Short mmCIF file of C-alpha atoms in Angstrom, two decimals:
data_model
loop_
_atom_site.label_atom_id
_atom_site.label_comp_id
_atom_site.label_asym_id
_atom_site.label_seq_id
_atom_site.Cartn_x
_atom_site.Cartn_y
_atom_site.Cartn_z
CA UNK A 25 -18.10 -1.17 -3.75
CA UNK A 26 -16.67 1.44 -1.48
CA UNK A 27 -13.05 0.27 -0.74
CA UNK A 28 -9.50 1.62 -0.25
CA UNK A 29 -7.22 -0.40 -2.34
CA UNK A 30 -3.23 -0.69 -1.92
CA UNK A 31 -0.80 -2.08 -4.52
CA UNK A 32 1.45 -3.96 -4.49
CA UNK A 33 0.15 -6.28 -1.01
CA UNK A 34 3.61 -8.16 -0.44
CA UNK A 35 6.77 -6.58 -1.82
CA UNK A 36 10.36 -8.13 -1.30
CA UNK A 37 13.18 -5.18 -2.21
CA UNK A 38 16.84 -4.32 -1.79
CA UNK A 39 18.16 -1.50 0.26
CA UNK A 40 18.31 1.57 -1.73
CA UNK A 41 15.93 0.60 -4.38
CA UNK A 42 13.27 3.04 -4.76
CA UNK A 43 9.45 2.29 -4.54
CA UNK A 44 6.45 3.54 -4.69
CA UNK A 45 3.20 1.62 -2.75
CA UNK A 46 -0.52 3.01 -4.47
CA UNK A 47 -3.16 3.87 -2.43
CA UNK A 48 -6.73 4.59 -4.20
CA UNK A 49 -10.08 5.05 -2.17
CA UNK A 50 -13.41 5.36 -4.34
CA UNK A 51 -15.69 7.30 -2.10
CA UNK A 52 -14.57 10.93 -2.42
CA UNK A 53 -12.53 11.49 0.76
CA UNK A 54 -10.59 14.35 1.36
CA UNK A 55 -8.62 12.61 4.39
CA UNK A 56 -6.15 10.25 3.66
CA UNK A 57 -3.27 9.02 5.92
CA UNK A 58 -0.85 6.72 6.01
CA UNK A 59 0.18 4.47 8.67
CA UNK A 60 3.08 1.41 10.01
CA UNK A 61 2.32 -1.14 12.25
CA UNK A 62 5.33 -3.20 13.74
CA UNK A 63 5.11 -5.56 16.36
CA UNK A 64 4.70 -4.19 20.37
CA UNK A 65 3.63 -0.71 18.42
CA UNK A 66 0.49 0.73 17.71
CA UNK A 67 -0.12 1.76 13.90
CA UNK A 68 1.89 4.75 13.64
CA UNK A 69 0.65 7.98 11.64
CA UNK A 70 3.37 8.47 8.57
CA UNK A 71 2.08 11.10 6.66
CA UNK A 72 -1.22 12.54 6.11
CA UNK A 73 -3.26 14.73 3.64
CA UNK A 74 -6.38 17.22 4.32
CA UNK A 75 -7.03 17.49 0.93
CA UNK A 76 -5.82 17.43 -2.74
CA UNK A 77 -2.43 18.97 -2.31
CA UNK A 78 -2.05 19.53 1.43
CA UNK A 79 0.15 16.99 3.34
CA UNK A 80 1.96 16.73 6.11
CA UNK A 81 4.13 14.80 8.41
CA UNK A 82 2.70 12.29 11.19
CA UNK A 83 4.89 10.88 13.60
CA UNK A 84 7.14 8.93 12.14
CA UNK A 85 7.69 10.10 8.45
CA UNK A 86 11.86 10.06 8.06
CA UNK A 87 12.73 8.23 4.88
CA UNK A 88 9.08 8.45 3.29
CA UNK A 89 7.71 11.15 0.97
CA UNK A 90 3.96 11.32 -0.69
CA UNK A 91 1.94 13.21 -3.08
CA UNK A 92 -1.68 14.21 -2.96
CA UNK A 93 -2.32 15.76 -6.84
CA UNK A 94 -6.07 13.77 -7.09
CA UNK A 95 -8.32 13.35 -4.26
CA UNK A 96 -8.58 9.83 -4.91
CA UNK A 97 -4.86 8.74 -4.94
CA UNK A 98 -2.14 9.03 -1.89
CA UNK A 99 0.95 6.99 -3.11
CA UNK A 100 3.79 6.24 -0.44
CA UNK A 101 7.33 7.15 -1.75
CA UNK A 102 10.36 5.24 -0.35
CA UNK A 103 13.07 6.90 -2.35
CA UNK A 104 16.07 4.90 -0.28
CA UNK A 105 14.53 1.67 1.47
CA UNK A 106 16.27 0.47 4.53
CA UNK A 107 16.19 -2.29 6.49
CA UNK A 108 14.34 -0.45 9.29
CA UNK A 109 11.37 0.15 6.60
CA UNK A 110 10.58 -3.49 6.98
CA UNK A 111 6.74 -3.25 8.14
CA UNK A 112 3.22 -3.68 7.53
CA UNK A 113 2.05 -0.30 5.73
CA UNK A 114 -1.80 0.92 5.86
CA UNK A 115 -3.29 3.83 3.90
CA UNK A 116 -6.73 4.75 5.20
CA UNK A 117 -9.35 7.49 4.68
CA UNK A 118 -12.31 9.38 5.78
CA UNK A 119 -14.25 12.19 4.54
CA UNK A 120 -12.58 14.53 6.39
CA UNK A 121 -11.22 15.34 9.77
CA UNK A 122 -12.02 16.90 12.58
CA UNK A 123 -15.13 15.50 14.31
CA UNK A 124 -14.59 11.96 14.65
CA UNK A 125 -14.98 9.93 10.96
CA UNK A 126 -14.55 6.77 10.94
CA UNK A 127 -10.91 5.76 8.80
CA UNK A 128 -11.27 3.50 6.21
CA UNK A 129 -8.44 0.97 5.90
CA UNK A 130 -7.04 -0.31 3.00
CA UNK A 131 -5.66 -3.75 2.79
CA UNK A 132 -2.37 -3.43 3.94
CA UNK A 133 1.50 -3.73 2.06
CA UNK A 134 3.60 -6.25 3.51
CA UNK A 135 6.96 -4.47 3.09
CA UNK A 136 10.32 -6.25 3.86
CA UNK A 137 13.63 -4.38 2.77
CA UNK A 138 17.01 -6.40 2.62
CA UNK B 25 3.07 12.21 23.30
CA UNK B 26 -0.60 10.82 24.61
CA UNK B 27 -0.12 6.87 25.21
CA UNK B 28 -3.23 5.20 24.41
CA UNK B 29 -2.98 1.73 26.59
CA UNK B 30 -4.70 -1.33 25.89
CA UNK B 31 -5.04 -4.49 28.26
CA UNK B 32 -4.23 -7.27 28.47
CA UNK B 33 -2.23 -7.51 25.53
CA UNK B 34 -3.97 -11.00 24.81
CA UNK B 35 -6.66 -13.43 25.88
CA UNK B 36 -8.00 -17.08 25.13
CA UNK B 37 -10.93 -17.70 26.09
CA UNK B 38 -13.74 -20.74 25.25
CA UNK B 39 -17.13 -20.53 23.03
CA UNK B 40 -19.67 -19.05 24.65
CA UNK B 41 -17.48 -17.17 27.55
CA UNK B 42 -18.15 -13.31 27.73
CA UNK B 43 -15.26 -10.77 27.95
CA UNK B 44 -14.06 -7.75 27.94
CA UNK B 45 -10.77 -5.48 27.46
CA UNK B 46 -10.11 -2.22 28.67
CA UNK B 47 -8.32 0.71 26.77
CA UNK B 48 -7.02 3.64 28.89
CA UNK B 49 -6.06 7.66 28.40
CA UNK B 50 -4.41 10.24 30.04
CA UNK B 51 -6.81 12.97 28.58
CA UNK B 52 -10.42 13.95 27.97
CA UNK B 53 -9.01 16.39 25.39
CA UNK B 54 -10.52 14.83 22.35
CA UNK B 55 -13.28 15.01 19.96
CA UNK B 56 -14.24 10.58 20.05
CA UNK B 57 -12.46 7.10 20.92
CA UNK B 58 -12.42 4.70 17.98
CA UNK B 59 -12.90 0.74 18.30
CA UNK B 60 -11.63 -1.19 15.39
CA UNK B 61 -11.56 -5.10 14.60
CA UNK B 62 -8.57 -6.42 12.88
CA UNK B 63 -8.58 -9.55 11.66
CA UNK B 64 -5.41 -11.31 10.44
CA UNK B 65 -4.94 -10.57 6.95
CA UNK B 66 -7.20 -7.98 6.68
CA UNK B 67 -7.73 -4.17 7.67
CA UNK B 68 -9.15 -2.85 10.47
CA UNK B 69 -12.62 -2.65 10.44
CA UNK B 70 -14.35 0.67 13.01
CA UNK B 71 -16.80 -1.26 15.54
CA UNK B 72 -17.56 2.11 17.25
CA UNK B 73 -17.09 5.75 17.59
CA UNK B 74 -17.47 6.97 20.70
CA UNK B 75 -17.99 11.08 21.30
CA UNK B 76 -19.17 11.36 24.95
CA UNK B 77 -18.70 10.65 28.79
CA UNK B 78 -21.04 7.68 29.33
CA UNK B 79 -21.14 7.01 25.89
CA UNK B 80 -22.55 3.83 25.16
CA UNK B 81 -23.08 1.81 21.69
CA UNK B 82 -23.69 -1.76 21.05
CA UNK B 83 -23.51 -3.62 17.74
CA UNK B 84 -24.98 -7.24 18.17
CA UNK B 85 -22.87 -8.73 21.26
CA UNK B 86 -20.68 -6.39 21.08
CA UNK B 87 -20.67 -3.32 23.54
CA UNK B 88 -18.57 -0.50 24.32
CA UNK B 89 -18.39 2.29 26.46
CA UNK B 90 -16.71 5.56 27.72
CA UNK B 91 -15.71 7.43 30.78
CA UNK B 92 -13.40 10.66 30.07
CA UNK B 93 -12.96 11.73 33.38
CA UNK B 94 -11.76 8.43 34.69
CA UNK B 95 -9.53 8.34 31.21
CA UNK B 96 -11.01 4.76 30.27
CA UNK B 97 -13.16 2.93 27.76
CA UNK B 98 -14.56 -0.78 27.96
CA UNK B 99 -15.36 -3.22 25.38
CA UNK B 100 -17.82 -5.93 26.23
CA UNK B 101 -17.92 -9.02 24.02
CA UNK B 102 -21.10 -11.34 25.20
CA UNK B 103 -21.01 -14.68 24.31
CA UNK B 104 -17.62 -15.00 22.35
CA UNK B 105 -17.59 -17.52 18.86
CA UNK B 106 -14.16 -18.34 16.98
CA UNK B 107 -15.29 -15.82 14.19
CA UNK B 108 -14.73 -12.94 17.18
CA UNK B 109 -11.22 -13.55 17.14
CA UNK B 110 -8.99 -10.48 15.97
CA UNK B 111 -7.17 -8.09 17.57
CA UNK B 112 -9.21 -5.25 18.74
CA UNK B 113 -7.52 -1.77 18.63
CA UNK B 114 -8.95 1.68 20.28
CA UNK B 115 -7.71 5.02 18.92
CA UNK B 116 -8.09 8.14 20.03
CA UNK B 117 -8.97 10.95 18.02
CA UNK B 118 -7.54 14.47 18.21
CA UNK B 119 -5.76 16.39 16.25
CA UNK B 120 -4.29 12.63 14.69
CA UNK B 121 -5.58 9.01 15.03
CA UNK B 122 -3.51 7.64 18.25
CA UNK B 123 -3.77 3.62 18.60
CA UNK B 124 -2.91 1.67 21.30
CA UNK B 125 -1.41 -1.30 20.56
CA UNK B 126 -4.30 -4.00 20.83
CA UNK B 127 -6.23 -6.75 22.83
CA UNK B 128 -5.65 -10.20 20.93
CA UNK B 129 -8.66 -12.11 21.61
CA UNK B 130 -8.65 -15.66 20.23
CA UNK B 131 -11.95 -17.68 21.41
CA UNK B 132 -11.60 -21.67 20.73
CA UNK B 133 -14.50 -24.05 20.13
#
């Protein structure tokens, strides 16, 4: 089944403890992104990728770092977690960019930092 | 920053009632407007991608469509059932995926 998967779905951490959330999509994508969504905001774009080692920043990447060394995998790096990391997190994909693809969601990481 | 607006923010509405929500732009500078379905719980599913002025598509009871130059895209829900209720989010696509915050539609029996 074509999917985008996310690990862990629901993580409870302390401030300052690093994490990592997976991100894994099975149908050969070169685009992968990843977003926030808090409440009254629209998802916001954290970082994205082109392709296998090409990333950049989205709008609101402070505090977040990733890594793009397979095609398939986009993990999302909090090295310091604060508070204001609290959020719903979505990677997503699409087989590339530039003319309109469809993203791909994955199933979202409910993230609260305390 | 492009704002991507979506309204209203939410609606209840009965069985069987049609609807629709209206997501607005300040820009025709873009290559296609995304619909998406989010259910709670789940991701965001694309309804539609929509590419030109006077753009049309339709999936079931489900329509949307597209003006650029008035900066403004309509989605048309015909006949709403409890299983339509999500929040539906439009994006526009340029050189990143900009989403406005959503239409929360719930639709009781």
């Amino acid at each position: 089944e074509a999917q985008v998967t996310q690990n862990p779905r629901y993580l409870i951490t302390v401030t300052g403890k690093k994490l990592t959330v997976t991100c894994s999509q099975n149908m050969n994508h070169e685009y992968m992104s990843w977003y926030r969504q808090d409440p009254g905001l629209g998802l916001r774009q954290i970082y994205y990728s082109m392709n296998v080692e090409v990333t950049d920043k989205g709008d609101v990447p402070e505090g977040y770092k990733v890594s793009r060394k397979e095609k398939r995998n986009f993990p999302l790096i909090l090295e310091s977690p604060s508070p204001n990391q609290t959020s719903l997190y979505f990677c997503a994909s699409s087989l590339f960019w530039g003319t309109g693809e469809t993203q791909y969601f994955g199933p979202g990481t409910r993230l609260l930092v305390l | 920053i492009l704002n991507v607006e979506q309204s209203p923010q939410s609606l209840h509405v009965q069985e069987g009632d049609s609807t629709n929500f209206t997501c607005s732009f300040p820009s025709s500078n873009f290559y296609a407007l995304h619909w998406y379905r989010w259910e709670t719980a789940k991701s965001p599913e694309a309804l539609f991608v929509m590419t030109l002025n006077g753009d049309e598509k339709k999936k079931g009871r489900i329509s949307a469509t597209l003006n650029t130059k008035e900066g403004y895209s309509y989605l048309y829900i015909k006949g709403s059932q409890p299983e339509d209720s999500a929040t539906y989010l439009c994006a526009l696509y340029t050189d990143k995926l900009i989403f406005g915050t959503g239409t929360r539609l719930q639709v009781f029996p």
